[in-house]
Short mmCIF file of N, CA and C in Angstrom, two decimals:
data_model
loop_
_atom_site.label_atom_id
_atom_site.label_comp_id
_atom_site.label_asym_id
_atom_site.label_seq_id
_atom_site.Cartn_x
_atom_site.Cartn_y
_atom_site.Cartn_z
N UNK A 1 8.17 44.28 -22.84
CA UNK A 1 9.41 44.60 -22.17
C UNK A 1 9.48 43.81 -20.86
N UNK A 2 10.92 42.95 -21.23
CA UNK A 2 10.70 42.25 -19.25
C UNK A 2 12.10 43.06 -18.50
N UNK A 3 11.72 44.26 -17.46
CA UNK A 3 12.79 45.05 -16.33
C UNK A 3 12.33 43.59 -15.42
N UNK A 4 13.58 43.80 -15.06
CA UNK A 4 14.32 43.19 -13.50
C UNK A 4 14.93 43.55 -12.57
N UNK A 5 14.94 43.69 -11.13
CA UNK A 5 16.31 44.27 -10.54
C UNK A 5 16.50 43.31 -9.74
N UNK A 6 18.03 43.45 -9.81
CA UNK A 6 19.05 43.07 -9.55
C UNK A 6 19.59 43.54 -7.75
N UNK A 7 19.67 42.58 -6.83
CA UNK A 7 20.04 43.18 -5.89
C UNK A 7 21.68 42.48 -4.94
N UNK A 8 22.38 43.01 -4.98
CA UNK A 8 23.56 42.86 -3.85
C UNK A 8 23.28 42.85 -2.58
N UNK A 9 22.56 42.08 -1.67
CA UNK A 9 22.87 42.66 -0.19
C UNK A 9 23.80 42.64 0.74
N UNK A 10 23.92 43.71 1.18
CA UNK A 10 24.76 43.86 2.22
C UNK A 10 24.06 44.40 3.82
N UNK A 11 25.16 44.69 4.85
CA UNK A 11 24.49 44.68 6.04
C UNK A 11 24.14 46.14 5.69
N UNK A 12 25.08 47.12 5.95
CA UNK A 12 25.08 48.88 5.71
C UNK A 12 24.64 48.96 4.38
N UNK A 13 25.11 48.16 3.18
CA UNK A 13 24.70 49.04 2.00
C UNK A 13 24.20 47.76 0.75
N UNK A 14 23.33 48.17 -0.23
CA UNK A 14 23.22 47.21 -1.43
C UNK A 14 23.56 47.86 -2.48
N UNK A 15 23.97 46.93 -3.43
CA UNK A 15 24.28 47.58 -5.05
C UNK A 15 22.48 46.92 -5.78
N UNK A 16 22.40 47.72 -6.49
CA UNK A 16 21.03 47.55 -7.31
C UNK A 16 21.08 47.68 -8.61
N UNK A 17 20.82 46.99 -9.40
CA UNK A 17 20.73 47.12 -10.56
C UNK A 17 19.48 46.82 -11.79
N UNK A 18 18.79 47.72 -12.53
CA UNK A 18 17.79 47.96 -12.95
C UNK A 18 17.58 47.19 -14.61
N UNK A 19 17.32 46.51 -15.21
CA UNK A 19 17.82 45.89 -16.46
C UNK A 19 16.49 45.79 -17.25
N UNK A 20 16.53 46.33 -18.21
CA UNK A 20 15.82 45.87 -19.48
C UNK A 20 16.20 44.86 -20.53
N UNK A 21 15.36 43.25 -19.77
CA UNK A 21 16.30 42.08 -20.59
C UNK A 21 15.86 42.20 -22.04
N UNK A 22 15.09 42.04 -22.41
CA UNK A 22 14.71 41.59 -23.82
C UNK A 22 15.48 42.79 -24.40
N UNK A 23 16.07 43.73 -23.80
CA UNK A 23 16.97 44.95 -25.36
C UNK A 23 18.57 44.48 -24.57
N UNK A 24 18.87 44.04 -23.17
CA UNK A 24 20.03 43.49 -23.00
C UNK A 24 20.57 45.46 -22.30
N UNK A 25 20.09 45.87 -21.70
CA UNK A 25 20.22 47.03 -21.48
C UNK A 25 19.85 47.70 -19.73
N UNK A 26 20.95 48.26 -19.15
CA UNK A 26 20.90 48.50 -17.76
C UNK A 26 20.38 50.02 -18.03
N UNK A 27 19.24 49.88 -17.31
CA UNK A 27 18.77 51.48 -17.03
C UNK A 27 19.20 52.15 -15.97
N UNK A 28 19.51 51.68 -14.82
CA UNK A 28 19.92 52.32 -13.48
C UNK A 28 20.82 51.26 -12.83
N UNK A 29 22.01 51.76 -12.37
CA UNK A 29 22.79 50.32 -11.10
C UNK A 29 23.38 51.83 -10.08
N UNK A 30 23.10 51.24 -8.90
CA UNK A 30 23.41 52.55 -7.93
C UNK A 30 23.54 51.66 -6.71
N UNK A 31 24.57 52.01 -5.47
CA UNK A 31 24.61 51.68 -4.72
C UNK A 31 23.96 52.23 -3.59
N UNK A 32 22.94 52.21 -2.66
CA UNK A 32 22.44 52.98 -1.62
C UNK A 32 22.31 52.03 -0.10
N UNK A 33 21.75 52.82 1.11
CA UNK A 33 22.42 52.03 1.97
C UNK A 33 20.97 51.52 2.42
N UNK A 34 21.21 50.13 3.08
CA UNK A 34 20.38 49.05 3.10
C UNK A 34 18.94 49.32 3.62
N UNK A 35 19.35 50.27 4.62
CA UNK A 35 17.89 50.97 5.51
C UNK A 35 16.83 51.09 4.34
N UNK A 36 17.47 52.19 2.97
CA UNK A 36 16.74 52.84 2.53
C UNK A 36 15.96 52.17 1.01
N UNK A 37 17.02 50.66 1.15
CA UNK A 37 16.55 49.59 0.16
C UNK A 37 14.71 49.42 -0.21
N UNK A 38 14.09 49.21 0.92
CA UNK A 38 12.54 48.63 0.71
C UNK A 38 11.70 49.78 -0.32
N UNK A 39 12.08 51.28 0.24
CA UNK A 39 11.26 52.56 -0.01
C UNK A 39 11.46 52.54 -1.08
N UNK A 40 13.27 52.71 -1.76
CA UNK A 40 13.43 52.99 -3.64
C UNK A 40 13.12 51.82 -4.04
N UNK A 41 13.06 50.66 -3.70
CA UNK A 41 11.95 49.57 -4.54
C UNK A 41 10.45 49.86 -5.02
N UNK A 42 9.89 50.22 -3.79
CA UNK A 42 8.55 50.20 -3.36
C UNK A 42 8.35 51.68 -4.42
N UNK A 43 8.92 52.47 -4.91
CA UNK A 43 9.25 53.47 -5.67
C UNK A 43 8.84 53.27 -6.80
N UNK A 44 10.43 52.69 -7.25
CA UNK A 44 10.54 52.36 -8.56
C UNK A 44 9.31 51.09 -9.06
N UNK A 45 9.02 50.46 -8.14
CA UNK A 45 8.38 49.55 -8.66
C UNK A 45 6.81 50.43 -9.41
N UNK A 46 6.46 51.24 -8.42
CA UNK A 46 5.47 52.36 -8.78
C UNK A 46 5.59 53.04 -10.41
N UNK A 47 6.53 53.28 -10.87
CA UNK A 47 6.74 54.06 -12.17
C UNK A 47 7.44 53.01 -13.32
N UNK A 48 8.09 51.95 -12.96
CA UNK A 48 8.42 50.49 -13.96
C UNK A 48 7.86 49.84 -13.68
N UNK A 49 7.66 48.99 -14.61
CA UNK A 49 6.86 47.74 -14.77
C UNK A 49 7.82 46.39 -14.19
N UNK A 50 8.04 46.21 -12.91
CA UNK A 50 8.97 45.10 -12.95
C UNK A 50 8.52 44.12 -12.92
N UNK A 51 9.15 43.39 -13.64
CA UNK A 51 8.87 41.78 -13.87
C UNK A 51 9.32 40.30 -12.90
N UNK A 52 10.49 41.38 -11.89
CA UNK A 52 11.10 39.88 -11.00
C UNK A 52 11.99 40.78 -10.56
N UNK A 53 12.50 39.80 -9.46
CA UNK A 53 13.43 40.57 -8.38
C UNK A 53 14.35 39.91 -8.12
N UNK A 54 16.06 39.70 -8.25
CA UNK A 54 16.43 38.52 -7.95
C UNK A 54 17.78 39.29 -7.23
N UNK A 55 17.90 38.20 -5.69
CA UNK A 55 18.81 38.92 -4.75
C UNK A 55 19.90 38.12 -4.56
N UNK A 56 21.35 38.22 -4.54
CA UNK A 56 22.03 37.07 -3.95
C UNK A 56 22.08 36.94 -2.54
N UNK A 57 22.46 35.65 -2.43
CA UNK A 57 22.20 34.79 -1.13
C UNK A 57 23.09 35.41 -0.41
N UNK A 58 23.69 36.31 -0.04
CA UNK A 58 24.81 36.43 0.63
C UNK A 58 24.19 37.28 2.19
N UNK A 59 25.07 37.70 2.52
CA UNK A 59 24.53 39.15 3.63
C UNK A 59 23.19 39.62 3.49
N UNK A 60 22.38 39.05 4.66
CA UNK A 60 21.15 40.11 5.17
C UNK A 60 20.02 39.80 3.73
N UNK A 61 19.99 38.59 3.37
CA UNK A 61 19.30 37.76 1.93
C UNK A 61 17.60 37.71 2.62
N UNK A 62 17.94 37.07 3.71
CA UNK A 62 16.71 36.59 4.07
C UNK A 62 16.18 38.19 4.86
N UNK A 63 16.61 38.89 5.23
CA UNK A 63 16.26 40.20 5.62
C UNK A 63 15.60 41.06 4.65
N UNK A 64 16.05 41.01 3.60
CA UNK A 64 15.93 41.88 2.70
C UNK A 64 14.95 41.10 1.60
N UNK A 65 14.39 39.76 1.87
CA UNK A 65 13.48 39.43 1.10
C UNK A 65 11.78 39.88 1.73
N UNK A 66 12.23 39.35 3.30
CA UNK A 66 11.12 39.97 4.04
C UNK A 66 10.78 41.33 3.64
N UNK A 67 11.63 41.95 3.73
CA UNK A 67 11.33 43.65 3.51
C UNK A 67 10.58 43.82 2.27
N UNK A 68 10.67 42.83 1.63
CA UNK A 68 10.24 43.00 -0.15
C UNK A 68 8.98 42.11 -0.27
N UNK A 69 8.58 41.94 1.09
CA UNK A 69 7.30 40.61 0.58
C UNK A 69 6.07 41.45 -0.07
N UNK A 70 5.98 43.09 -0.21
CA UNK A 70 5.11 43.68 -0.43
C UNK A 70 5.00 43.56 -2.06
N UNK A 71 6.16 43.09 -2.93
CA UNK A 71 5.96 42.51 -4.21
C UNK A 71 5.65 41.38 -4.46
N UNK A 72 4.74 41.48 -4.88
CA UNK A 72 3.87 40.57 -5.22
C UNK A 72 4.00 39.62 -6.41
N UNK A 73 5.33 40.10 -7.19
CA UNK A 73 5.79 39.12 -8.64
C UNK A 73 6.97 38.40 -8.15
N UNK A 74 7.64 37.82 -8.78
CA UNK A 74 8.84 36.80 -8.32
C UNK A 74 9.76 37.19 -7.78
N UNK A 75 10.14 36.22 -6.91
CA UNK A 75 11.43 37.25 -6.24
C UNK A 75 12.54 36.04 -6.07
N UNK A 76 13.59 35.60 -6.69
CA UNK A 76 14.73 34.93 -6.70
C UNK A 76 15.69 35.25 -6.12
N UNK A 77 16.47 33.84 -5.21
CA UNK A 77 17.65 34.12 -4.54
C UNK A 77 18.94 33.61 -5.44
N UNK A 78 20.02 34.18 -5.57
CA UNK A 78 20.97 33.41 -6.50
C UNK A 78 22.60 33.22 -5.36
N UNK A 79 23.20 32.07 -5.82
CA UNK A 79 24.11 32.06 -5.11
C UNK A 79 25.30 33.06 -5.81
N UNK A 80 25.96 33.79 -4.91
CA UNK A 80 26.85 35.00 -5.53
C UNK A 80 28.40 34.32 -5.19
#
């Protein structure tokens, strides 16, 4: 199984989205606010197996990659 999430950043808030590629299937997409971004990663990453992390370049990109350097698997920027 390869999960991925999916991240929107924003300044106040991100959209997230949780995906199981190989079945083509979203397990979780939720919007929460940016503060509380690093912790439900650092979470979820605990109980899924994630495979990669990919954020668009937009708002607070490079902020929010720092916050995530504690993953240790790939982490992609995409232009949005």
């Amino acid at each position: 199984m390869f999960k991925l999430i999916s991240i929107d950043p924003g300044k106040y808030k991100c959209g997230l989205v949780l995906a199981e590629m190989s079945e083509k299937k979203v397990i979780e997409a939720i919007t929460l606010k940016s503060e509380l971004l690093e912790n439900y990663v650092r979470n979820l990453n605990t109980v899924e197996d994630i495979s990669k992390i990919i954020i668009g370049n937009g708002t607070t990109c490079r902020e929010i990659k720092e916050k995530l350097d504690f993953f240790k698997k790939e982490i992609l920027t995409f232009e949005e």
